[in-house]
Coordinates of C-alpha atoms in Angstrom, one line a residue:
Chain A
M1 CA -50.0 6.4 -30.6
T2 CA -47.4 4.1 -29.1
D3 CA -47.0 0.5 -30.0
L4 CA -44.3 -2.0 -29.9
N5 CA -43.0 -1.1 -33.3
H6 CA -42.3 2.5 -32.3
T7 CA -41.4 1.9 -28.7
E8 CA -37.6 1.8 -28.2
G9 CA -37.7 1.1 -24.5
I10 CA -39.1 1.9 -21.2
L11 CA -38.0 4.1 -18.4
A12 CA -38.8 3.9 -14.7
R13 CA -37.9 6.4 -12.0
Y14 CA -37.2 5.3 -8.4
A15 CA -37.0 7.2 -5.2
G16 CA -33.4 6.6 -4.2
P17 CA -30.3 4.4 -4.5
T18 CA -31.6 1.7 -2.2
E19 CA -34.9 1.4 -4.2
L20 CA -32.9 1.4 -7.4
L21 CA -30.6 -1.4 -6.1
T22 CA -33.6 -3.6 -5.0
A23 CA -35.4 -2.9 -8.3
A24 CA -32.3 -3.8 -10.4
R25 CA -32.0 -7.1 -8.6
R26 CA -35.7 -7.9 -9.3
V27 CA -35.4 -6.9 -13.0
A28 CA -32.2 -9.1 -13.4
E29 CA -34.0 -12.0 -11.6
A30 CA -36.9 -11.7 -14.0
G31 CA -34.4 -12.4 -16.8
Y32 CA -34.0 -9.1 -18.5
R33 CA -30.5 -8.5 -20.0
K34 CA -30.8 -5.4 -22.1
F35 CA -31.4 -3.0 -19.2
D36 CA -29.4 -0.4 -17.5
C37 CA -29.5 1.6 -14.3
H38 CA -28.9 5.3 -14.2
S39 CA -27.9 7.3 -11.1
P40 CA -26.0 10.5 -10.3
F41 CA -23.3 8.6 -8.5
P42 CA -21.9 5.0 -8.4
I43 CA -23.9 2.6 -6.2
H44 CA -22.1 0.0 -4.2
G45 CA -23.1 -3.5 -5.1
M46 CA -24.9 -2.5 -8.3
D47 CA -22.8 -4.8 -10.5
E48 CA -23.9 -7.9 -8.5
A49 CA -27.5 -6.7 -8.4
M50 CA -27.6 -6.3 -12.2
R51 CA -25.8 -9.6 -12.6
L52 CA -23.1 -8.0 -14.7
K53 CA -20.1 -10.0 -15.7
R54 CA -16.7 -8.8 -14.8
S55 CA -15.3 -6.4 -17.4
P56 CA -12.5 -7.9 -19.5
L57 CA -10.9 -4.5 -19.6
G58 CA -8.4 -5.2 -16.8
F59 CA -7.0 -8.2 -18.7
M60 CA -6.9 -6.2 -21.9
V61 CA -4.9 -3.4 -20.2
G62 CA -2.6 -6.0 -18.6
I63 CA -1.8 -7.7 -21.9
A64 CA -1.3 -4.3 -23.7
A65 CA 1.0 -3.1 -20.9
F66 CA 3.2 -6.2 -21.0
A67 CA 3.2 -6.0 -24.9
G68 CA 4.3 -2.4 -24.6
A69 CA 7.1 -3.3 -22.3
G70 CA 8.3 -6.1 -24.5
L71 CA 8.0 -3.9 -27.6
A72 CA 10.1 -1.2 -26.0
I73 CA 12.9 -3.5 -25.1
L74 CA 13.0 -5.0 -28.6
L75 CA 12.9 -1.6 -30.2
Q76 CA 15.7 -0.1 -28.0
G77 CA 17.8 -3.3 -28.0
W78 CA 17.6 -3.6 -31.8
A79 CA 18.3 0.1 -32.4
S80 CA 21.2 0.5 -30.0
A81 CA 22.8 -3.0 -30.1
I82 CA 22.2 -4.3 -33.6
D83 CA 21.1 -1.7 -36.1
Y84 CA 23.2 1.3 -35.1
P85 CA 25.6 0.4 -32.2
L86 CA 27.1 3.5 -30.6
I87 CA 29.4 3.6 -27.6
I88 CA 27.8 5.9 -25.1
S89 CA 29.8 6.9 -22.0
G90 CA 31.6 3.5 -22.1
K91 CA 28.5 1.5 -21.4
P92 CA 27.5 -1.8 -23.1
F93 CA 25.4 -1.6 -26.3
F94 CA 22.6 -3.5 -24.7
S95 CA 22.3 -1.5 -21.5
Y96 CA 19.0 -2.6 -20.1
Q97 CA 19.3 0.0 -17.4
A98 CA 19.1 2.8 -19.9
F99 CA 16.0 1.1 -21.5
M100 CA 14.0 1.2 -18.3
P101 CA 12.3 4.6 -18.6
V102 CA 11.1 4.0 -22.2
T103 CA 10.1 0.5 -21.3
F104 CA 8.0 1.8 -18.4
G105 CA 6.7 4.6 -20.5
L106 CA 5.6 2.5 -23.4
A107 CA 3.9 0.0 -21.1
V108 CA 2.0 2.8 -19.4
L109 CA 1.1 4.4 -22.8
L110 CA -0.2 1.2 -24.4
G111 CA -2.0 0.3 -21.2
A112 CA -3.6 3.7 -20.9
F113 CA -4.7 3.7 -24.6
T114 CA -6.2 0.3 -24.2
A115 CA -8.0 1.4 -21.1
V116 CA -9.5 4.5 -22.7
F117 CA -10.3 3.1 -26.2
G118 CA -11.2 -0.4 -24.8
M119 CA -13.7 1.3 -22.4
L120 CA -15.2 3.2 -25.3
A121 CA -15.5 0.1 -27.5
L122 CA -16.9 -2.1 -24.7
N123 CA -19.5 0.6 -23.9
R124 CA -20.2 0.9 -27.7
L125 CA -19.3 4.5 -27.6
P126 CA -19.3 7.0 -29.2
R127 CA -23.0 6.9 -30.2
F128 CA -25.1 9.8 -31.2
N129 CA -28.4 8.9 -29.5
H130 CA -30.1 6.5 -27.2
A131 CA -33.7 5.8 -26.4
V132 CA -33.5 7.3 -22.9
F133 CA -32.9 10.7 -24.3
H134 CA -36.5 10.7 -25.7
S135 CA -37.5 11.3 -22.1
E136 CA -37.7 14.9 -20.8
R137 CA -37.2 13.8 -17.3
F138 CA -34.1 11.9 -18.0
S139 CA -31.9 15.0 -17.7
Q140 CA -32.5 14.9 -14.0
V141 CA -30.3 11.8 -13.8
T142 CA -27.2 14.0 -13.4
R143 CA -28.7 15.7 -10.3
D144 CA -31.1 13.7 -8.2
A145 CA -33.0 11.1 -10.1
F146 CA -32.6 7.3 -10.3
F147 CA -33.8 5.3 -13.3
I148 CA -34.0 1.9 -14.8
S149 CA -34.3 1.6 -18.6
I150 CA -35.2 -1.5 -20.5
E151 CA -34.7 -1.7 -24.2
S152 CA -37.5 -3.0 -26.4
S153 CA -35.0 -5.3 -28.2
D154 CA -34.8 -7.4 -25.0
L155 CA -36.3 -10.8 -25.7
L156 CA -38.6 -10.5 -22.6
F157 CA -39.9 -7.1 -23.5
D158 CA -43.6 -6.9 -23.4
M159 CA -45.9 -3.9 -23.6
E160 CA -48.0 -5.1 -20.6
K161 CA -45.7 -7.2 -18.5
T162 CA -42.6 -5.0 -18.4
P163 CA -44.3 -1.8 -17.2
A164 CA -46.2 -4.0 -14.6
L165 CA -42.9 -5.4 -13.3
L166 CA -41.4 -2.0 -13.0
R167 CA -44.4 -0.6 -11.1
E168 CA -44.3 -3.7 -8.9
T169 CA -40.7 -3.0 -8.0
G170 CA -41.6 0.4 -6.7
A171 CA -41.2 2.7 -9.7
L172 CA -42.6 6.2 -9.1
E173 CA -43.2 6.9 -12.8
V174 CA -43.0 4.6 -15.8
E175 CA -42.7 6.0 -19.2
L176 CA -42.5 4.5 -22.7
L177 CA -39.6 5.7 -24.8
S178 CA -40.5 6.4 -28.4
E179 CA -39.4 8.8 -31.1
P180 CA -41.2 12.1 -30.8
P181 CA -43.6 12.8 -33.7
Q182 CA -41.8 14.5 -36.6
D183 CA -43.4 17.6 -38.4
Chain B
M1 CA -23.3 -9.4 17.5
K2 CA -21.1 -11.6 19.7
P3 CA -19.1 -9.8 22.4
A4 CA -15.9 -11.3 21.1
E5 CA -16.3 -9.3 17.8
Y6 CA -14.7 -6.2 19.2
H7 CA -13.0 -7.4 22.4
L8 CA -9.9 -9.4 22.9
T9 CA -10.1 -10.9 26.3
E10 CA -8.0 -14.1 26.3
N11 CA -4.3 -14.0 26.4
P12 CA -3.2 -16.7 23.9
R13 CA -0.2 -18.8 24.7
L14 CA 1.8 -17.5 21.8
Q15 CA 1.3 -14.0 23.1
R16 CA 2.3 -15.0 26.6
W17 CA 5.5 -16.5 25.2
C18 CA 6.4 -13.4 23.2
G19 CA 7.6 -11.4 26.2
G20 CA 9.6 -14.3 27.6
I21 CA 11.2 -15.2 24.2
G22 CA 12.0 -11.5 23.7
L23 CA 13.7 -11.1 27.1
A24 CA 15.7 -14.4 26.6
A25 CA 16.8 -13.2 23.2
L26 CA 17.9 -9.8 24.7
L27 CA 20.0 -11.7 27.2
L28 CA 21.7 -13.6 24.4
C29 CA 22.2 -10.3 22.6
A30 CA 24.0 -9.1 25.7
V31 CA 26.3 -12.1 25.4
G32 CA 26.8 -11.3 21.8
Y33 CA 27.6 -7.7 22.6
A34 CA 30.4 -8.9 25.0
A35 CA 31.7 -11.3 22.4
N36 CA 31.5 -9.2 19.2
P37 CA 30.2 -5.6 19.7
V38 CA 30.6 -4.6 16.0
Q39 CA 28.5 -7.5 14.8
F40 CA 26.0 -7.0 17.6
H41 CA 25.4 -3.3 16.7
H42 CA 25.0 -4.0 13.0
S43 CA 22.6 -6.8 13.7
W44 CA 20.7 -4.7 16.2
L45 CA 20.4 -1.7 13.9
A46 CA 18.9 -3.9 11.1
A47 CA 16.6 -5.9 13.4
H48 CA 15.4 -2.8 15.3
F49 CA 14.5 -1.0 12.1
F50 CA 12.8 -4.1 10.6
V51 CA 10.4 -4.1 13.6
I52 CA 10.0 -0.3 13.9
S53 CA 9.3 0.0 10.1
I54 CA 6.1 -2.0 10.7
A55 CA 5.1 0.7 13.3
L56 CA 6.2 3.5 11.1
G57 CA 4.3 2.2 8.1
A58 CA 1.2 1.8 10.3
L59 CA 1.6 5.4 11.6
I60 CA 1.8 7.0 8.2
F61 CA -1.1 5.0 7.1
T62 CA -3.2 6.0 10.1
M63 CA -2.6 9.6 9.1
I64 CA -3.3 9.0 5.4
L65 CA -6.6 7.2 6.3
H66 CA -7.7 10.2 8.4
L67 CA -6.7 12.7 5.6
T68 CA -8.4 10.8 2.8
G69 CA -11.5 10.2 4.9
A70 CA -12.2 6.9 3.1
T71 CA -15.1 5.0 4.6
W72 CA -13.9 1.5 3.6
S73 CA -10.8 1.7 5.8
V74 CA -12.6 2.6 9.1
P75 CA -13.0 -1.0 10.3
V76 CA -9.3 -1.7 10.0
R77 CA -8.0 1.6 11.3
R78 CA -7.6 0.6 14.9
L79 CA -5.2 -2.1 13.8
F80 CA -3.0 0.5 12.2
E81 CA -3.3 2.7 15.4
N82 CA -2.3 -0.2 17.6
L83 CA 0.6 -1.3 15.4
A84 CA 2.0 2.3 15.5
A85 CA 1.5 2.9 19.2
P86 CA 4.5 1.1 20.8
M87 CA 6.8 4.0 19.8
P88 CA 8.2 4.6 23.3
L89 CA 9.4 1.0 23.4
F90 CA 11.3 1.6 20.2
F91 CA 13.1 4.5 21.7
I92 CA 14.3 2.3 24.6
L93 CA 15.3 -0.4 22.1
F94 CA 17.3 2.2 20.1
L95 CA 19.6 3.0 23.0
P96 CA 22.1 0.3 22.0
V97 CA 22.5 2.0 18.6
L98 CA 23.2 5.4 20.3
S99 CA 25.8 3.7 22.6
G100 CA 27.3 1.9 19.6
V101 CA 27.8 4.9 17.2
H102 CA 31.5 4.3 17.4
E103 CA 31.1 0.6 16.2
L104 CA 28.7 1.5 13.5
Y105 CA 29.7 4.8 11.9
H106 CA 33.0 5.6 10.4
W107 CA 32.4 9.3 10.8
S108 CA 32.5 9.0 14.6
H109 CA 36.2 8.1 14.5
G110 CA 38.1 11.3 15.3
E111 CA 41.4 10.1 13.7
A112 CA 39.5 9.1 10.5
V113 CA 37.9 12.6 10.3
A114 CA 41.2 14.3 10.8
K115 CA 42.6 12.6 7.6
D116 CA 39.4 13.1 5.5
P117 CA 38.5 16.6 4.2
L118 CA 35.0 15.4 3.1
L119 CA 34.2 14.1 6.6
Q120 CA 35.5 17.3 8.1
L121 CA 33.0 19.2 5.9
K122 CA 30.2 16.9 7.1
A123 CA 31.3 17.0 10.8
P124 CA 28.9 19.9 11.8
Y125 CA 26.1 17.5 10.9
L126 CA 27.6 14.1 11.4
N127 CA 28.8 14.2 15.0
Q128 CA 27.8 12.1 18.0
V129 CA 25.9 14.8 19.9
F130 CA 23.9 16.1 17.0
F131 CA 23.2 12.5 15.9
A132 CA 21.8 11.7 19.4
V133 CA 19.7 15.0 19.5
R134 CA 18.2 14.2 16.1
T135 CA 17.3 10.7 17.1
V136 CA 15.6 11.9 20.2
I137 CA 13.6 14.4 18.1
Y138 CA 12.5 11.6 15.6
F139 CA 11.3 9.4 18.4
A140 CA 9.6 12.4 20.2
V141 CA 7.7 13.2 17.0
W142 CA 6.7 9.6 16.2
T143 CA 5.7 8.9 19.8
F144 CA 3.6 12.1 20.0
L145 CA 1.8 11.4 16.7
A146 CA 1.2 7.7 17.4
C147 CA -0.1 8.2 20.9
R148 CA -2.3 11.2 20.1
L149 CA -3.9 9.5 17.1
R150 CA -4.7 6.4 19.2
H151 CA -5.8 8.4 22.2
L152 CA -8.2 10.6 20.3
S153 CA -9.6 7.6 18.4
L154 CA -10.1 5.8 21.7
Q155 CA -12.0 8.8 23.0
Q156 CA -14.3 8.5 20.0
D157 CA -15.3 5.0 21.3
E158 CA -16.8 6.8 24.3
G159 CA -19.0 8.9 22.0
D160 CA -17.0 12.1 21.3
D161 CA -16.4 13.1 17.7
H162 CA -12.8 14.1 17.2
S163 CA -12.8 13.7 13.4
E164 CA -11.7 17.3 12.9
R165 CA -8.9 17.1 15.4
L166 CA -7.7 13.8 14.0
R167 CA -7.6 15.3 10.6
R168 CA -5.6 18.4 11.7
T169 CA -3.1 16.2 13.6
S170 CA -2.7 14.1 10.6
A171 CA -2.2 17.0 8.2
A172 CA 0.6 18.4 10.3
G173 CA 1.7 14.8 11.1
V174 CA 2.4 13.7 7.5
I175 CA 4.7 16.6 7.0
L176 CA 6.6 16.0 10.3
F177 CA 6.7 12.3 9.5
A178 CA 8.1 12.8 6.1
L179 CA 10.9 15.1 7.4
T180 CA 11.8 12.9 10.4
L181 CA 11.8 9.6 8.5
T182 CA 13.9 11.1 5.7
F183 CA 16.5 12.4 8.1
A184 CA 16.4 9.2 10.2
A185 CA 17.1 7.3 7.0
F186 CA 20.0 9.6 6.2
D187 CA 21.4 9.3 9.8
W188 CA 20.9 5.6 10.6
F189 CA 21.5 4.0 7.2
M190 CA 23.1 6.4 4.6
S191 CA 25.8 7.6 7.1
L192 CA 27.0 4.0 7.4
D193 CA 28.9 4.9 4.3
A194 CA 29.6 8.6 5.1
H195 CA 30.9 9.5 1.7
W196 CA 27.9 8.2 -0.1
Y197 CA 24.7 10.2 -0.7
S198 CA 21.4 9.7 -2.4
T199 CA 18.6 12.3 -2.2
I200 CA 15.9 9.7 -2.8
F201 CA 17.1 7.5 0.1
G202 CA 14.5 8.7 2.5
L203 CA 11.7 7.8 0.1
Y204 CA 13.2 4.4 -0.5
I205 CA 13.2 3.7 3.3
F206 CA 9.6 5.1 3.5
S207 CA 8.3 2.8 0.8
G208 CA 9.8 -0.2 2.6
C209 CA 8.1 0.9 5.8
V210 CA 4.7 1.2 4.1
V211 CA 5.0 -2.3 2.6
A212 CA 5.9 -3.7 6.0
G213 CA 3.1 -1.9 7.8
L214 CA 0.4 -3.0 5.3
A215 CA 1.7 -6.6 5.3
A216 CA 1.5 -6.6 9.1
V217 CA -2.0 -5.2 9.1
I218 CA -3.2 -7.9 6.8
L219 CA -1.6 -10.6 8.9
L220 CA -2.9 -9.1 12.1
A221 CA -6.5 -8.9 10.7
R222 CA -6.2 -12.6 9.6
H223 CA -4.9 -13.6 13.0
L224 CA -7.7 -11.9 14.9
Q225 CA -10.3 -13.2 12.6
S226 CA -9.0 -16.8 12.9
R227 CA -9.6 -16.4 16.7
G228 CA -13.2 -15.2 16.1
H229 CA -12.8 -11.4 16.3
L230 CA -13.8 -8.8 13.8
V231 CA -15.4 -11.5 11.7
E232 CA -18.3 -9.4 10.6
T233 CA -16.4 -6.2 10.6
I234 CA -13.6 -6.8 8.2
G235 CA -14.8 -8.2 4.9
I236 CA -13.3 -9.2 1.6
Q237 CA -13.6 -5.6 0.4
Q238 CA -11.1 -4.5 3.1
Y239 CA -8.7 -7.2 2.3
H240 CA -9.0 -6.4 -1.4
D241 CA -8.2 -2.8 -0.8
L242 CA -5.3 -3.6 1.6
G243 CA -4.0 -6.0 -1.1
K244 CA -4.2 -3.2 -3.7
L245 CA -2.3 -0.9 -1.5
L246 CA 0.3 -3.6 -0.7
F247 CA 0.7 -4.2 -4.4
A248 CA 0.9 -0.4 -5.1
F249 CA 3.6 0.2 -2.5
T250 CA 5.6 -2.9 -3.7
V251 CA 5.6 -1.1 -7.1
F252 CA 6.4 2.2 -5.4
W253 CA 9.4 0.6 -3.6
A254 CA 10.7 -0.7 -6.9
Y255 CA 10.1 2.7 -8.5
M256 CA 12.2 4.3 -5.7
A257 CA 14.9 1.6 -6.0
V258 CA 15.1 2.0 -9.7
S259 CA 15.2 5.8 -9.6
Q260 CA 18.1 5.7 -7.2
Y261 CA 20.0 3.0 -9.1
F262 CA 19.3 4.5 -12.5
L263 CA 20.7 8.0 -11.8
I264 CA 23.8 6.6 -10.1
W265 CA 24.3 4.1 -12.9
Y266 CA 23.9 6.9 -15.6
G267 CA 26.0 9.5 -13.7
N268 CA 28.8 6.9 -13.1
I269 CA 30.5 9.0 -10.5
P270 CA 32.8 6.7 -8.3
E271 CA 31.7 8.3 -5.1
E272 CA 28.1 7.2 -5.8
T273 CA 28.7 4.0 -7.7
I274 CA 30.9 2.5 -4.9
W275 CA 27.7 1.8 -2.8
Y276 CA 26.3 -0.4 -5.6
H277 CA 29.8 -1.8 -6.2
H278 CA 29.8 -3.1 -2.6
R279 CA 26.4 -4.7 -3.2
W280 CA 27.4 -6.4 -6.4
H281 CA 30.4 -8.0 -4.8
G282 CA 30.6 -11.7 -3.7
S283 CA 27.3 -13.2 -2.5
W284 CA 25.8 -9.7 -2.1
K285 CA 25.2 -9.9 -5.9
V286 CA 22.8 -12.8 -5.2
V287 CA 21.0 -10.8 -2.5
S288 CA 20.7 -7.8 -4.9
L289 CA 19.1 -10.0 -7.6
L290 CA 16.9 -11.7 -4.9
L291 CA 15.6 -8.2 -4.1
V292 CA 14.9 -7.4 -7.8
F293 CA 13.0 -10.6 -8.3
G294 CA 11.6 -11.3 -4.8
H295 CA 10.7 -7.8 -3.7
F296 CA 9.4 -6.6 -7.0
L297 CA 9.1 -8.8 -10.2
V298 CA 7.5 -11.9 -8.7
P299 CA 5.1 -10.2 -6.4
F300 CA 4.2 -7.7 -9.1
V301 CA 3.2 -10.4 -11.6
L302 CA 1.5 -12.6 -9.1
L303 CA -0.3 -10.0 -7.1
L304 CA -1.5 -8.2 -10.2
T305 CA -4.7 -10.2 -10.6
R306 CA -7.9 -9.4 -8.6
W307 CA -8.1 -13.1 -7.7
A308 CA -4.8 -13.0 -5.8
K309 CA -5.8 -10.0 -3.8
R310 CA -9.2 -11.5 -2.9
N311 CA -7.8 -14.9 -2.0
L312 CA -7.0 -14.6 1.7
A313 CA -4.5 -17.4 1.8
V314 CA -2.6 -16.0 -1.2
L315 CA -2.7 -12.5 0.3
A316 CA -1.4 -13.6 3.7
G317 CA 1.3 -15.7 2.0
F318 CA 2.5 -12.6 0.1
S319 CA 2.4 -10.5 3.2
I320 CA 4.7 -12.9 4.9
W321 CA 6.9 -13.1 1.9
L322 CA 7.1 -9.3 1.5
L323 CA 8.0 -8.9 5.2
F324 CA 10.8 -11.4 4.7
M325 CA 11.9 -9.4 1.6
H326 CA 11.8 -6.2 3.7
W327 CA 14.1 -8.0 6.2
V328 CA 16.5 -9.0 3.3
D329 CA 16.4 -5.4 2.1
L330 CA 17.5 -4.1 5.5
Q331 CA 20.3 -6.6 5.6
W332 CA 21.3 -5.5 2.2
L333 CA 21.4 -1.8 3.3
V334 CA 23.3 -2.4 6.6
M335 CA 25.5 -5.4 6.4
P336 CA 27.8 -4.7 3.4
S337 CA 29.5 -2.1 5.5
L338 CA 30.5 -4.9 7.9
H339 CA 30.7 -8.1 5.8
K340 CA 32.3 -6.8 2.6
E341 CA 32.9 -10.2 1.0
G342 CA 29.3 -11.4 1.0
F343 CA 26.2 -12.1 3.1
V344 CA 26.9 -13.7 6.4
F345 CA 24.1 -14.8 8.7
S346 CA 25.1 -14.2 12.3
W347 CA 23.2 -15.8 15.2
M348 CA 22.9 -12.2 16.6
D349 CA 20.7 -11.3 13.5
G350 CA 18.3 -13.9 14.9
T351 CA 18.4 -13.0 18.6
A352 CA 18.2 -9.2 17.9
L353 CA 15.2 -9.8 15.7
A354 CA 13.6 -12.1 18.3
G355 CA 14.3 -9.6 21.0
C356 CA 12.8 -6.6 19.3
A357 CA 9.9 -8.5 17.7
G358 CA 9.1 -10.4 20.9
L359 CA 8.8 -7.3 23.0
Y360 CA 6.9 -5.5 20.2
L361 CA 4.3 -8.3 20.0
K362 CA 4.0 -8.4 23.7
Y363 CA 3.3 -4.7 23.8
L364 CA 1.0 -5.0 20.8
G365 CA -1.0 -7.7 22.5
W366 CA -1.4 -5.6 25.6
L367 CA -2.6 -2.7 23.5
L368 CA -5.1 -4.9 21.7
R369 CA -6.7 -6.1 24.9
R370 CA -6.9 -2.6 26.3
S371 CA -9.6 -1.3 23.9
A372 CA -12.1 -2.2 21.2
L373 CA -10.5 -3.9 18.2
A374 CA -12.2 -1.5 15.8
P375 CA -13.0 2.3 16.1
V376 CA -16.6 1.6 17.0
G377 CA -17.2 5.2 17.9
D378 CA -16.1 6.6 14.5
P379 CA -19.0 8.5 12.8
R380 CA -18.4 6.5 9.7
F381 CA -18.1 3.1 11.4
E382 CA -21.7 1.9 11.0
E383 CA -21.7 2.8 7.3
A384 CA -18.4 1.1 6.7
V385 CA -19.6 -2.1 8.3
D386 CA -22.9 -2.0 6.4
M387 CA -21.0 -1.9 3.2
N388 CA -19.7 -5.5 3.9
R389 CA -23.2 -6.9 4.0

């Protein structure tokens, strides 16, 4: 028996990337927010169709990279000009030229860390399971299948209206996602 | 689709004036040559390379676009092809440099070589005959590549598919291009100070060429669109991508400049540091700092955002600014060997630039009118244009 209490979401399969794009636009227009599109490759224009906001990741990486560069100059300047001044081949203590590789390196390192871990955090990863994995069919998504999934926690989620909307948008198959019965 | 989309028929007034202005400037240059041949040849070398670097940057990018096979770039590729195609003109315009080797290059003075063991060792490479032979080879390679890539692409407009031949030409072409441009940079610019050497110098010149080529393509696309051409063909996505590449190669230029400076600064060998010493003397120091800030730091920070790359006025403004900075960069490379005390603007810098640029633009306008403005016969063209909708 499936009912709203056990249903974690709904999964609809579409014929191809164009159909998926059109359907995503309709689902977003209908007001759904907790939905996602799944395809074997990135689809041009999907972000706008799903009405996704711009990811803040770029700004986070930028801030982290500039912070890394500043931190590197402070660290090297403090170490070689204040804390432990050493004359190295007759050059000034605060030789910004000599600091450039480390400054560049630390900017890239902090930027890259922010990009990787920020991406994981914004995607709420790692997580161990998701409703879409209740579906047998879903494994095809890495080969040749195109899906839209809507989570039951979406405010508009409705046992009748949501599947109807998905069928209306051209879904080939619509499937309710629920925990398989335990023995 | 309006017929004007892909075809340039009118000959705008600006375009008609280019040739006349160019020829008038060349006459003034001849006067300058009679009055002060040393200044003329230095001005001419810098101005000629400023203009040809646009074509060279466009040529290497045409080949990169064929090799990567990216669909987004197909609508703008004809602009690169056309910008690169006037190579034969540049060979003719280079003749004053060949005739002025004695005015430009210290190593061509027999009495100086006789007193200088280092120049004697370099003489098998740095002599007037071999210099001329190498220059002819460079122009032969560039002319061949530019004309062949444009010619095959034009044949595609008629319905043939030459994608494979274009890719093969480009694959061999990038290697030939890298070798010829590296040695051209050594010959034309590094040998101005025949004692000085830097192995990264070719890449430094290359990075400047790519920045100039990309900036020119952005400006040319804007210009054509403002006259009602390519309006539905080139979209914001293409500008955004060109802006990203412009930004990337500005950073790449700085990376090359820093790598060169850094090793010389660290090694601290007088033979190498003298080159930077000349450029840290008098008002050249101001020019050096202008390059650090104007060619890298300011464009880096301001072009970093997505907004700047997608705002066409901002992007065009930066293209003009980076072309200007590229001109400053070439002055900075060439002129300290003539004006040791500081930057001097000679009227011949202006006329040489007007002469080379005028004839180049005239030739470019003629090429643009001769064929479609976009590679309409490319197998990926329809797909690329559809992506803009």
